[in-house]
């Protein structure tokens, strides 16, 4: 599975932006697709995840209620709609994927993901 993120940009606090992740390759099986973000000098952190087949979702507390993750299997794409952006949302956003035989919960550790996109920069200013 290959991933390519897009949609980042320079925004003001309070604005909205949608990110896209194009998914190519074989997505047969139980895949989890997630968004992570990494601010300068900080670790890469989980933002939101979705199961490719069933559409179950999970969010980090910092974005819950503001961000929405979704996927379109027919278009082989995953999305992250970001509303009410804050300065602390500034980061490089990555899409990631992992195939899991039996999905009990959506992994939140970047170490568990095997496929990564190249990242897209989101900068939020006041």
C-alpha positions in Angstrom: 0.0 0.0 0.0 1.4 3.4 -1.0 0.1 6.6 0.5 0.3 10.2 -0.6 -0.9 13.1 1.6 -2.0 16.5 0.3 -4.0 19.5 1.2 -1.8 21.3 3.8 -1.2 25.0 3.8 -0.9 28.3 5.7 -4.1 29.0 7.7 -5.3 31.3 10.4 -6.7 30.1 13.8 -10.3 29.3 13.6 -10.2 28.3 9.9 -10.9 24.9 8.4 -8.9 22.7 6.0 -9.4 19.3 4.6 -6.5 16.9 4.0 -6.5 14.0 1.6 -4.5 10.8 1.4 -4.5 8.9 -1.8 -4.2 5.2 -1.3 -2.8 2.9 -4.0 -1.9 -0.8 -4.1 -3.7 -3.7 -2.6 -6.0 -2.9 0.3 -7.4 -6.4 0.7 -7.6 -7.4 4.3 -8.1 -5.6 7.5 -6.3 -2.3 7.1 -6.3 0.6 9.6 -5.6 4.0 8.0 -4.6 6.9 10.3 -3.3 10.4 10.4 -0.4 11.4 12.5 1.3 14.7 13.0 4.7 15.9 14.0 5.6 19.4 15.2 9.2 20.6 15.1 11.3 19.0 17.8 8.4 16.7 18.9 7.4 13.2 18.5 5.0 12.0 15.8 1.6 11.7 17.4 -1.6 10.0 16.5 -4.4 12.3 15.4 -7.2 10.0 14.1 -7.7 6.6 12.6 -10.3 4.6 10.6 -10.7 1.0 9.7 -10.7 0.7 6.0 -13.5 -1.9 5.8 -15.9 -1.0 8.5 -15.2 2.7 8.9 -14.8 2.6 12.7 -13.0 5.7 13.9 -10.8 6.9 16.8 -9.5 10.3 17.7 -6.9 11.8 20.0 -8.3 13.9 22.7 -6.7 17.0 21.3 -8.7 16.9 18.1 -11.9 15.2 19.2 -14.9 17.3 18.2 -12.9 19.4 15.8 -11.4 16.9 13.3 -13.3 14.2 11.3 -11.6 11.3 9.6 -13.3 9.5 6.8 -12.5 7.2 3.9 -13.9 6.5 0.4 -13.1 3.0 -0.5 -14.3 3.4 -4.1 -12.0 6.4 -4.6 -9.1 4.8 -2.6 -8.8 7.9 -0.5 -8.8 8.9 3.2 -9.6 12.4 4.4 -9.1 14.5 7.5 -11.5 17.5 7.9 -10.0 19.9 10.3 -12.2 22.6 11.8 -11.6 25.4 14.3 -7.9 25.1 13.8 -5.6 26.1 16.6 -2.0 27.3 16.5 -1.0 24.1 18.3 -2.3 22.1 15.3 0.7 23.3 13.4 2.7 20.2 12.2 3.5 18.0 9.3 0.6 15.7 8.9 1.2 12.1 7.7 -1.1 9.4 6.6 -0.2 5.9 7.6 -1.5 2.4 7.2 -1.1 -1.0 8.8 -2.7 -4.4 8.0 -4.0 -6.1 11.1 -5.6 -9.7 10.9 -8.0 -9.0 13.7 -8.7 -5.4 14.6 -9.5 -5.0 18.3 -8.7 -1.3 18.4 -7.1 1.3 16.2 -3.4 1.5 17.1 -2.2 4.9 18.2 1.6 4.3 18.3 3.5 5.2 15.1 5.7 2.2 15.7 2.8 -0.1 14.7 2.3 1.4 11.3 4.1 -0.1 8.3 3.2 2.3 5.5 3.6 6.0 5.4 2.9 8.9 3.1 5.4 11.8 2.7 3.6 14.3 4.9 1.9 17.7 4.2 2.6 20.8 6.2 -0.2 22.6 8.1 0.7 25.9 9.6 -1.8 27.8 11.7 -1.1 31.4 12.7 -2.9 33.8 14.9 
